[in-house]
Coordinates of C-alpha atoms and ligand atoms in Angstrom, one line a residue:
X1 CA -71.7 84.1 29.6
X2 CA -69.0 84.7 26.8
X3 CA -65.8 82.8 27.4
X4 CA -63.1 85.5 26.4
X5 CA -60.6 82.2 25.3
X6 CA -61.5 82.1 21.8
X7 CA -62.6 84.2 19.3
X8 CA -64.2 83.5 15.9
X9 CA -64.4 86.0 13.5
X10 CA -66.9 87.0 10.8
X11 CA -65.4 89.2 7.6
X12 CA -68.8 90.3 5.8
X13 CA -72.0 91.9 7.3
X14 CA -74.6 90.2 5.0
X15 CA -77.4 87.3 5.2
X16 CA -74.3 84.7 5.3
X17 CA -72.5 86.8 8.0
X18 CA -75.6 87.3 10.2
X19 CA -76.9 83.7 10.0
X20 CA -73.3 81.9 10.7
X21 CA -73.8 84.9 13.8
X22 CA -76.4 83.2 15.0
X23 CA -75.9 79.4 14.7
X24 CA -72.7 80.0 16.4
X25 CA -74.9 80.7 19.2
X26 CA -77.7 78.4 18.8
X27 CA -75.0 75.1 19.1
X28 CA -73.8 76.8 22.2
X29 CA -70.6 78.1 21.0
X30 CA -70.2 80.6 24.1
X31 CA -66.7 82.5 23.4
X32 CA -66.2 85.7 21.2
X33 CA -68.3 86.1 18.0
X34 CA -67.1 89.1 16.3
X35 CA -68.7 90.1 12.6
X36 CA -67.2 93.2 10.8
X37 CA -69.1 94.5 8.1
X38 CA -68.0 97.3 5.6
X39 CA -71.7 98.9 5.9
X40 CA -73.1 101.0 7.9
X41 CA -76.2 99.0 8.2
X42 CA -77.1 95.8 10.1
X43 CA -77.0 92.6 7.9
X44 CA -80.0 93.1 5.7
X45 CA -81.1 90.7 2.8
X46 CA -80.8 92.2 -0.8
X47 CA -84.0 90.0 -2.5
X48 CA -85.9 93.2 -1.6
X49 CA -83.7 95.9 -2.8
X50 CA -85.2 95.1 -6.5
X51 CA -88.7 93.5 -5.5
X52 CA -91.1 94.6 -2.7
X53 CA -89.0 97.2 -1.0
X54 CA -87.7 99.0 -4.8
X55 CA -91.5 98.8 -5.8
X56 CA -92.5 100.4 -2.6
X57 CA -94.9 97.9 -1.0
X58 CA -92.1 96.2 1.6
X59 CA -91.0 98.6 4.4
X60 CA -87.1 99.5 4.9
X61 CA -87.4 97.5 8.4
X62 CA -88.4 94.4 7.1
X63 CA -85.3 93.8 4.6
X64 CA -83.0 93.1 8.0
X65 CA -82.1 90.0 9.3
X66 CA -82.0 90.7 13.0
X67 CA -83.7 93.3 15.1
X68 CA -80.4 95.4 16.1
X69 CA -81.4 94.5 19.5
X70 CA -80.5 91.2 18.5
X71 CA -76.8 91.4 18.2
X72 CA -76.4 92.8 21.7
X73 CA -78.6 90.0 23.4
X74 CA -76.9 87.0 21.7
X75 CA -72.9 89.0 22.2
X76 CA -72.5 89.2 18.6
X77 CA -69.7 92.3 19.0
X78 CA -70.6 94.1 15.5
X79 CA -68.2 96.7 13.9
X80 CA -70.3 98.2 11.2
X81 CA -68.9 100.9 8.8
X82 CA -65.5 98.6 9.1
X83 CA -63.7 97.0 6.7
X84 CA -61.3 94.6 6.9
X85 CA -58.0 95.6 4.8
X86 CA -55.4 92.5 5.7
X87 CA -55.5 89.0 6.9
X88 CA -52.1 88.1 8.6
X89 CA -52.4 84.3 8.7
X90 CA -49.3 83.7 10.6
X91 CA -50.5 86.1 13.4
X92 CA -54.1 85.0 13.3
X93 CA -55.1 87.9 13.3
X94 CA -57.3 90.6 10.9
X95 CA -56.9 94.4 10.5
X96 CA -59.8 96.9 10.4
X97 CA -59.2 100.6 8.1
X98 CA -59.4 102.6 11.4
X99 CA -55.7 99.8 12.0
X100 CA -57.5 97.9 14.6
X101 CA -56.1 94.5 14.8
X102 CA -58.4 91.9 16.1
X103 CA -57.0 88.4 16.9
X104 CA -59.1 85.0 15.8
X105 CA -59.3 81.6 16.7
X106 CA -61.2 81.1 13.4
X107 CA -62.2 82.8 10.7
X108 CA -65.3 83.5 8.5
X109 CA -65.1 85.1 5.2
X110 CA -69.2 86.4 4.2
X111 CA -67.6 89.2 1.8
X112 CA -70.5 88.4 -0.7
X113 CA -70.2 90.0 -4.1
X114 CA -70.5 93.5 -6.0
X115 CA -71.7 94.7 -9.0
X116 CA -70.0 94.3 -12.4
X117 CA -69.4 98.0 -14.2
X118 CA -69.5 98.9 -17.6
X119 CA -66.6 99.9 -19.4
X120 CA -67.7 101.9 -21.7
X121 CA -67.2 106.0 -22.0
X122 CA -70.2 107.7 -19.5
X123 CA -70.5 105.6 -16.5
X124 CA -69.1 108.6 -14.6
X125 CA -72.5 110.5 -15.1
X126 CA -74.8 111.2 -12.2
X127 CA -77.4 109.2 -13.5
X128 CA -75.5 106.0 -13.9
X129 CA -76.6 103.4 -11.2
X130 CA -76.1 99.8 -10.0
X131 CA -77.6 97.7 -7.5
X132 CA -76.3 95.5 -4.4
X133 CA -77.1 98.1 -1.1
X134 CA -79.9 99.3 0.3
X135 CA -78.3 102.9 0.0
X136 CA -78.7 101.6 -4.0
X137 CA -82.0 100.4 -4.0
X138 CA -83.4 103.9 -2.2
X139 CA -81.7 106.1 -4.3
X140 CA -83.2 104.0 -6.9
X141 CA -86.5 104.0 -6.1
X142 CA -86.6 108.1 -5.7
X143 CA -85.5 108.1 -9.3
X144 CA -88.0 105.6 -10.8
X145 CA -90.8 107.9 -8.9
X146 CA -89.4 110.7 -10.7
X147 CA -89.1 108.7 -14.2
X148 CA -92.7 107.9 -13.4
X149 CA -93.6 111.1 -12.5
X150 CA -92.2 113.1 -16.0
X151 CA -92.6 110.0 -18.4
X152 CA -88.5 109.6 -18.3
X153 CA -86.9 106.8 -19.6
X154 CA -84.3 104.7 -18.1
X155 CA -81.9 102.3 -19.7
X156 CA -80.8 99.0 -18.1
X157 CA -77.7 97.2 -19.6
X158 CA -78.5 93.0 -19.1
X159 CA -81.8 91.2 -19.0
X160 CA -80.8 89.0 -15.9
X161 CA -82.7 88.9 -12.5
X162 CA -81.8 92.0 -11.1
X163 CA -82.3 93.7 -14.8
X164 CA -85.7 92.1 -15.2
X165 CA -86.9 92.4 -11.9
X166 CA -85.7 96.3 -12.0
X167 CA -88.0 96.5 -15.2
X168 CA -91.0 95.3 -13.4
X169 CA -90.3 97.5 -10.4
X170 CA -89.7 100.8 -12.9
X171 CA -92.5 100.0 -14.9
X172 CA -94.9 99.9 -12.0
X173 CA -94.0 103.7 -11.4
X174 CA -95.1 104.6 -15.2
X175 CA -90.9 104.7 -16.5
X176 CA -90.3 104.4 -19.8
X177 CA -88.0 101.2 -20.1
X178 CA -85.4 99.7 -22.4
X179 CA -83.6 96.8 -21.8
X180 CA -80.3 96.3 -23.8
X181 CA -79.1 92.7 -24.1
X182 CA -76.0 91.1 -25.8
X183 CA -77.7 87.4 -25.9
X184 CA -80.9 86.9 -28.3
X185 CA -83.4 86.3 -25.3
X186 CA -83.1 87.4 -21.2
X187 CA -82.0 84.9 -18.7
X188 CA -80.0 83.0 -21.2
X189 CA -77.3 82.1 -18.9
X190 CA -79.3 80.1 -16.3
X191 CA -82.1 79.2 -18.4
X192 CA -81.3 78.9 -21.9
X193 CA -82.9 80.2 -25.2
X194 CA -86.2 77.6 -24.9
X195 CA -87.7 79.7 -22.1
X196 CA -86.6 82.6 -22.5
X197 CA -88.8 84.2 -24.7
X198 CA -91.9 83.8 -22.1
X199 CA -89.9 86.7 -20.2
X200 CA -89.6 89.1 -23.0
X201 CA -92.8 88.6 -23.9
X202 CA -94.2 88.8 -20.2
X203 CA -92.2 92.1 -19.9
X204 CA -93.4 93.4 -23.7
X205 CA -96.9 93.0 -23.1
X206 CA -96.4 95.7 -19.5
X207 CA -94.7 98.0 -22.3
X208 CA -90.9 97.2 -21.6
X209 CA -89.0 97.5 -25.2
X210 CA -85.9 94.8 -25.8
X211 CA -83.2 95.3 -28.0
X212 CA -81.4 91.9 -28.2
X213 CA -78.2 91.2 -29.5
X214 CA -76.5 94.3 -28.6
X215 CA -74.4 96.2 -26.0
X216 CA -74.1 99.6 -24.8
X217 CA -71.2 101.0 -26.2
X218 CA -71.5 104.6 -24.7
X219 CA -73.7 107.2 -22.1
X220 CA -74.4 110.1 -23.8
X221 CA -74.4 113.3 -21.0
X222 CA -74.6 116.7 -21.0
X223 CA -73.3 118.7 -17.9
X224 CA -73.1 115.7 -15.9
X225 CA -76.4 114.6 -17.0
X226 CA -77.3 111.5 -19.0
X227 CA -79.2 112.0 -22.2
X228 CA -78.9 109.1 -24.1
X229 CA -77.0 105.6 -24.5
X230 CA -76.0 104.2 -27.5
X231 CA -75.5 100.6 -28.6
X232 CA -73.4 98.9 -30.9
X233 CA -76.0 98.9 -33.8
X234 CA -75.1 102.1 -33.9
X235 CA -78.9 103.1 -32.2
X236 CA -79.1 106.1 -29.8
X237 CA -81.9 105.4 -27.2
X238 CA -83.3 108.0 -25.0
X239 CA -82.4 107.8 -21.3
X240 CA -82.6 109.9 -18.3
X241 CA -80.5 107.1 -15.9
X242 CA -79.3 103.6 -17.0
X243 CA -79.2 100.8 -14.6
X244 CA -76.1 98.2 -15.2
X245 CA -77.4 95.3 -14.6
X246 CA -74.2 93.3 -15.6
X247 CA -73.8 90.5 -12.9
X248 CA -71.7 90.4 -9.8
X249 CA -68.4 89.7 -8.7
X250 CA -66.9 87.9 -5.6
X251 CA -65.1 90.1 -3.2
X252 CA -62.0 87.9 -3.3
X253 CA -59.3 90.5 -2.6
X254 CA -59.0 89.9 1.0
X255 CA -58.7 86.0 0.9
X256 CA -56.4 86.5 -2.3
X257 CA -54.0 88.7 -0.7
X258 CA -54.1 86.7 2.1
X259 CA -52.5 84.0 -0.3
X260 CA -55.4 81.6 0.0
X261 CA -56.8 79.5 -3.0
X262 CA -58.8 80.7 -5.2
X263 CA -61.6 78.8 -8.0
X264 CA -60.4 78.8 -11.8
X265 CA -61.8 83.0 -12.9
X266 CA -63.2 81.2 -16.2
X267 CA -65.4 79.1 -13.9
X268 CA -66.9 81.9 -11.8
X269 CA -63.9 82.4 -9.7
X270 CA -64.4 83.2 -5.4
X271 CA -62.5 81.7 -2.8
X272 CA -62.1 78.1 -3.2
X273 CA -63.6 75.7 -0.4
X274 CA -64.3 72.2 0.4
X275 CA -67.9 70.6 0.9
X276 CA -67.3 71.8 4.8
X277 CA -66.1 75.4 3.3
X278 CA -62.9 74.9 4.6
X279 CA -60.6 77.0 2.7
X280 CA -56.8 75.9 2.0
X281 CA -56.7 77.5 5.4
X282 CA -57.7 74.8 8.0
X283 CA -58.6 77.6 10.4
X284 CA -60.5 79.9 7.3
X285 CA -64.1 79.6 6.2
X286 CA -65.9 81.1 3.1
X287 CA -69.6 80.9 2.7
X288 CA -72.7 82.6 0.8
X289 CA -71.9 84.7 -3.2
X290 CA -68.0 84.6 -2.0
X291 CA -67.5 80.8 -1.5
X292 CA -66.7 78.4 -4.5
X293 CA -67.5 75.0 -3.4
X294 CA -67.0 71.6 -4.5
X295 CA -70.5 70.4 -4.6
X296 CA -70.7 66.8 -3.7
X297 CA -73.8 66.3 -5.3
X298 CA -73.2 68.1 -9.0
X299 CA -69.2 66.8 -8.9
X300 CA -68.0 70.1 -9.7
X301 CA -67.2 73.1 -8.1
X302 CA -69.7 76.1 -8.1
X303 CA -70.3 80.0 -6.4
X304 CA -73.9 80.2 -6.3
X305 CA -75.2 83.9 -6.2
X306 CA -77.8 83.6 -4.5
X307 CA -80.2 84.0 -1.3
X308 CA -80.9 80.3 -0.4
X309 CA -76.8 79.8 -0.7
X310 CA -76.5 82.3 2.1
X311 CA -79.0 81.3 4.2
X312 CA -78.1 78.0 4.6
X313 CA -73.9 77.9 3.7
X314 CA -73.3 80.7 6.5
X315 CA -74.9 78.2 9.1
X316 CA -73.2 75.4 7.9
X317 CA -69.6 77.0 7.6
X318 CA -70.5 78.2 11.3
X319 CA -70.9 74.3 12.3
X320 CA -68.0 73.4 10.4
X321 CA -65.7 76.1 12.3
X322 CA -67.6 74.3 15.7
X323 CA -65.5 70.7 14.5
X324 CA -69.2 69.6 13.4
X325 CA -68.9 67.2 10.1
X326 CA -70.4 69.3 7.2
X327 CA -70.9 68.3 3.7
X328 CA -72.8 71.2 2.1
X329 CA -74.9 69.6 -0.5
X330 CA -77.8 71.7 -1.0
X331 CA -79.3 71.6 -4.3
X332 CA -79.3 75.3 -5.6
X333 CA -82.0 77.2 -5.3
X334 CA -83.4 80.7 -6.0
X335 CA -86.7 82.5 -6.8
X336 CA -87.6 85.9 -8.6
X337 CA -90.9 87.8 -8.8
X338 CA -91.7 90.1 -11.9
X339 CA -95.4 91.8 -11.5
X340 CA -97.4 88.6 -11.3
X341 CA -95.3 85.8 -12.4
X342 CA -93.4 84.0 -9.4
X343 CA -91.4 81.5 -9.4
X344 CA -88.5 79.2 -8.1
X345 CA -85.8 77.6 -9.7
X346 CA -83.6 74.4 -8.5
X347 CA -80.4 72.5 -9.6
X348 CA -78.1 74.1 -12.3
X349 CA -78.4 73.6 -15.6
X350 CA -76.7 76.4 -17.7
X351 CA -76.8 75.9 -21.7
X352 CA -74.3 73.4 -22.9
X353 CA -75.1 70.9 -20.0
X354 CA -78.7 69.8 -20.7
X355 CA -80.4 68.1 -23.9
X356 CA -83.7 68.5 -23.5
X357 CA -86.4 70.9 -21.5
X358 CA -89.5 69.4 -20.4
X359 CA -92.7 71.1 -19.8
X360 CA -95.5 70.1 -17.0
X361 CA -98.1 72.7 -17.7
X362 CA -99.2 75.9 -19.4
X363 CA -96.8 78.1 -20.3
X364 CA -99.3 80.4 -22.4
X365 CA -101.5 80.5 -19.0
X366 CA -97.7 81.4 -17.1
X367 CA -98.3 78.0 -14.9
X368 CA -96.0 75.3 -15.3
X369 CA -92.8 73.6 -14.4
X370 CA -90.1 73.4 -16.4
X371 CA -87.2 70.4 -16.2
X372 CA -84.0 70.4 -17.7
X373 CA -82.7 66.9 -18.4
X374 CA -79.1 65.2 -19.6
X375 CA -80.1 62.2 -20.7
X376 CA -83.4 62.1 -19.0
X377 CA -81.9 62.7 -15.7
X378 CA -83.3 65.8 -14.5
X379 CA -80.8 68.8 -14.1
X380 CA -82.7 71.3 -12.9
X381 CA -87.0 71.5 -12.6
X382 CA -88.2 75.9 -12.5
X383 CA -92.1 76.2 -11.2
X384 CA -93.5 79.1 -12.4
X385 CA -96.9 80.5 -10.5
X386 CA -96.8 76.5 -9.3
X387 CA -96.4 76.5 -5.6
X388 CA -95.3 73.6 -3.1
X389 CA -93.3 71.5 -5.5
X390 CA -89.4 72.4 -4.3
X391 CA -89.3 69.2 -2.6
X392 CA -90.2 66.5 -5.3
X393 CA -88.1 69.2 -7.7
X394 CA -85.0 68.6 -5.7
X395 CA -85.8 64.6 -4.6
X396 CA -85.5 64.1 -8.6
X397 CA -82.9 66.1 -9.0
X398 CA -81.0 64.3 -6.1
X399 CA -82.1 60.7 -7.5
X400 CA -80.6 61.3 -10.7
X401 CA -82.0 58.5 -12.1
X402 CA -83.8 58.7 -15.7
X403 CA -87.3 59.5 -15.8
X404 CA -90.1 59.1 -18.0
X405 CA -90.3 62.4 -19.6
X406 CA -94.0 61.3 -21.0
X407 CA -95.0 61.0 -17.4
X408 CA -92.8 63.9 -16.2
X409 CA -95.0 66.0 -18.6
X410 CA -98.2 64.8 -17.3
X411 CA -99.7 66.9 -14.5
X412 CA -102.3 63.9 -14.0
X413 CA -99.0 62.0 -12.5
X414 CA -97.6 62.8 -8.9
X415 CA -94.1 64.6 -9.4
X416 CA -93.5 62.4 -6.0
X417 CA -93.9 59.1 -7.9
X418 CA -91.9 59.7 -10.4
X419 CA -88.2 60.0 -8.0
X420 CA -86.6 57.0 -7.1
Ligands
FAD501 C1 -80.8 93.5 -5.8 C2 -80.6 92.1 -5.5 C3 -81.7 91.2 -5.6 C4 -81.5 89.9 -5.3 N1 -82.6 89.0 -5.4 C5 -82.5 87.7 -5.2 C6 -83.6 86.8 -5.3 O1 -84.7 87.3 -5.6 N2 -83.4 85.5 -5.0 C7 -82.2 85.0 -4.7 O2 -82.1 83.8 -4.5 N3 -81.1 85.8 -4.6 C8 -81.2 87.2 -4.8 N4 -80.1 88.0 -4.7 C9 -78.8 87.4 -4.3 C10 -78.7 87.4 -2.8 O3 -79.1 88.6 -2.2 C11 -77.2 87.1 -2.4 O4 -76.9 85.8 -2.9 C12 -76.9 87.3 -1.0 O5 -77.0 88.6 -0.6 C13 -75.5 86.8 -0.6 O6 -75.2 87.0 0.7 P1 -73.8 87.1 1.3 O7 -73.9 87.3 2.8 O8 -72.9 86.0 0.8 O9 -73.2 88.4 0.7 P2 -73.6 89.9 0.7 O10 -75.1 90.0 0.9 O11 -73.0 90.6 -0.4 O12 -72.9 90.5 2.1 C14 -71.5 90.6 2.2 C15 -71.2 91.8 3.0 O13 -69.8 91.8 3.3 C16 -69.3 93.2 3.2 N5 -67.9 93.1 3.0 C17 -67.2 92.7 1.8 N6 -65.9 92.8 2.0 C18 -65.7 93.3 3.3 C19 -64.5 93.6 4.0 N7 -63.3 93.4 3.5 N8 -64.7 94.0 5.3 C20 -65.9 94.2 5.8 N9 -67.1 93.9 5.1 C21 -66.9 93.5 3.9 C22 -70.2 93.7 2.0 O14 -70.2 95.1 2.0 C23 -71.5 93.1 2.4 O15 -72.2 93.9 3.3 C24 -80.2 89.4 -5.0 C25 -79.1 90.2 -4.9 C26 -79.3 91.6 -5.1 C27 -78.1 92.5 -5.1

């Protein structure tokens, strides 16, 4: 039975929202567990939106993370379609649009991230898209059938995840597809130049064309319509939609206004936390893409974008709000699938913090693992179409002692023997 004298609170209706909803329960907490979300959906996960469910093959009731029976059974009290517009932190309490005011013992912000947009002239056309809600990702996939259907081409600005994984998908339907990218190879940001290369050619040989180097510097329309988008090589390529594909930002506002810290912008930005995701408000949380946390294990702080992040940080800022002691030290992780390469990725290693990559593998074949080492510590260890390694990925990664990169190499040699 719910014991009406106190009330947490959950800003942000997503995987970090739902899950924190849910280990509330699970350690027994048995008073008020309110989660407001600003869609009209129930907390849904987003991998989906540009794999299985964009491509067709993954139905729109398996992307949610509960049944909606769910919420009622466990008294989870959801306000869906509601978003939260001030925090008064004196009051302790939050204020919905509709100028309800609900009070809170404490408080979780889940307010996740949303989709950079490109500032260039056109993006006001019809045919101008993003990707971050399932209301996206459907409208999406009824214009990639049509692409498919009358050989139409579609544009996507960045060759990240969501802008690779969106080629796969668009490709699949017969689209035409050009990917525009200001670095010289895609994924550079996470993975770095070395490896790069495997993607564009993995995308070039299913007939996606690359122009690296560049930007879009304008969408060409014509009553409304796009018709072509132009780059700053001065080339005009042919396009019927263009995806921006630009990255994300926190939803910060809320926690900002509310006067809370926030993480340097240059560094990612998002609401600043501890390794319990406390925020500089002992009674505030922030977990999953919104949260900034100072990562015991790397020494630095960090707003991880990503599935795994929410998964596991919205439980564990639910056990922190429960007095639990919480030291959220989870190695990154993520994975991405693009037609019949799979693959995980663990640690962080962007370019500038690692001197060497190391290969265990064939990379031709598309079957390896690849390691990311500062001084033969390993950084960061990605297994492409190489299954059950996580584990010994991340117990080298956690070690952080130096390894024999002869050895790591070696697929005769147990990746098990070689942590500490
Ligand atoms: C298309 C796509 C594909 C992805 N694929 C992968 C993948 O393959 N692997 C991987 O590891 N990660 C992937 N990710 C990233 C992963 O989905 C995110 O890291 C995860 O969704 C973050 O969860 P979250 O709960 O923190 O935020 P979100 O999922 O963004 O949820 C936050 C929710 O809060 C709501 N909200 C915000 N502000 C307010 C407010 N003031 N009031 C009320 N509600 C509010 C938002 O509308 C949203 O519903 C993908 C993301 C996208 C968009």
């Amino acid at each position: 039975m719910v014991d009406a004298d106190r009330t947490f609170v959950i800003v942000g209706g997503g995987l970090a929202g739902a899950k924190a909803a849910e280990t509330l329960r699970s350690e027994g907490f048995n008073g008020r567990v309110i989660l407001i979300g600003d869609e009209r959906e129930h907390p849904y996960e987003r991998p989906p939106l540009s794999k299985g469910f964009l491509a067709g093959k993954e139905e729109r009731d398996s992307v949610f993370v509960h049944e909606p029976a769910w919420y009622a059974q466990n008294d989870i009290e959801l306000h869906l379609g509601q978003i939260v517009t001030t925090i008064d932190r004196g009051a302790k309490t939050v204020r919905l649009g509709d100028g309800t005011v609900i009070q809170y013992d404490r408080l979780l912000l889940a307010t996740g991230a949303e989709p950079r947009r490109l500032d260039i002239p056109g993006t006001d056309l019809a045919g101008v898209h993003h990707l971050r809600r399932l209301a996206h990702s459907e409208r999406l996939k009824h214009v990639l059938k049509a692409l498919g259907r009358d050989n139409g081409h579609l544009v996507i600005s960045g060759a990240g995840w969501i802008g690779l994984e969106v080629a796969a998908a668009a490709r699949g339907y017969g689209a035409e597809v050009t990917v525009v990218e200001p670095e010289a190879t895609p994924l550079h940001n996470v993975i770095g130049p070395e490896l790069g290369q495997l993607f564009a050619d993995l995308h070039a040989e299913h007939g996606v064309r690359f122009h690296f180097g560049v930007r879009l510097t304008e969408i060409v329309g014509q009553d409304g319509m796009v018709l072509a988008a132009r780059t700053d090589d001065g080339e005009e390529h042919p396009a019927h939609d263009v995806l921006a594909a630009i990255g994300a930002a926190p939803r910060t506002s809320l926690a900002e206004n509310a006067g809370l810290a926030m993480a340097d912008r240059a560094h990612g930005g998002g609401i600043a936390v501890d390794a319990s995701l406390r925020t500089s408000d002992p009674d505030i949380f922030a977990a999953g893409d919104v949260a900034a946390v100072h990562h015991p294990l790397l020494g630095t702080r960090l707003r991880v974008e990503h599935w795994a992040n929410a998964l596991n940080g919205g439980p564990a800022a639910a056990r922190a709000k429960l007095d639990q002691d919480v030291s959220y030290d989870r190695v990154p992780y993520f994975f991405s699938d693009q037609y019949d390469l799979g693959l995980e990725y663990s640690g962080w290693a962007p370019p500038g913090s690692y001197d060497q990559v190391v290969i265990r593998g064939d990379t031709g074949k598309r079957e390896f693992i690849a390691f990311w080492l500062k001084e033969r510590r390993v950084l960061a260890g990605m297994n492409v179409n190489v299954w059950d390694v996580t584990e010994p990925i991340q117990a080298l990664i956690r070690g952080g002692a130096q390894v024999d990169t002869e050895a790591l190499a070696d697929p005769a040699v147990a990746l098990g023997s070689l942590a500490p």
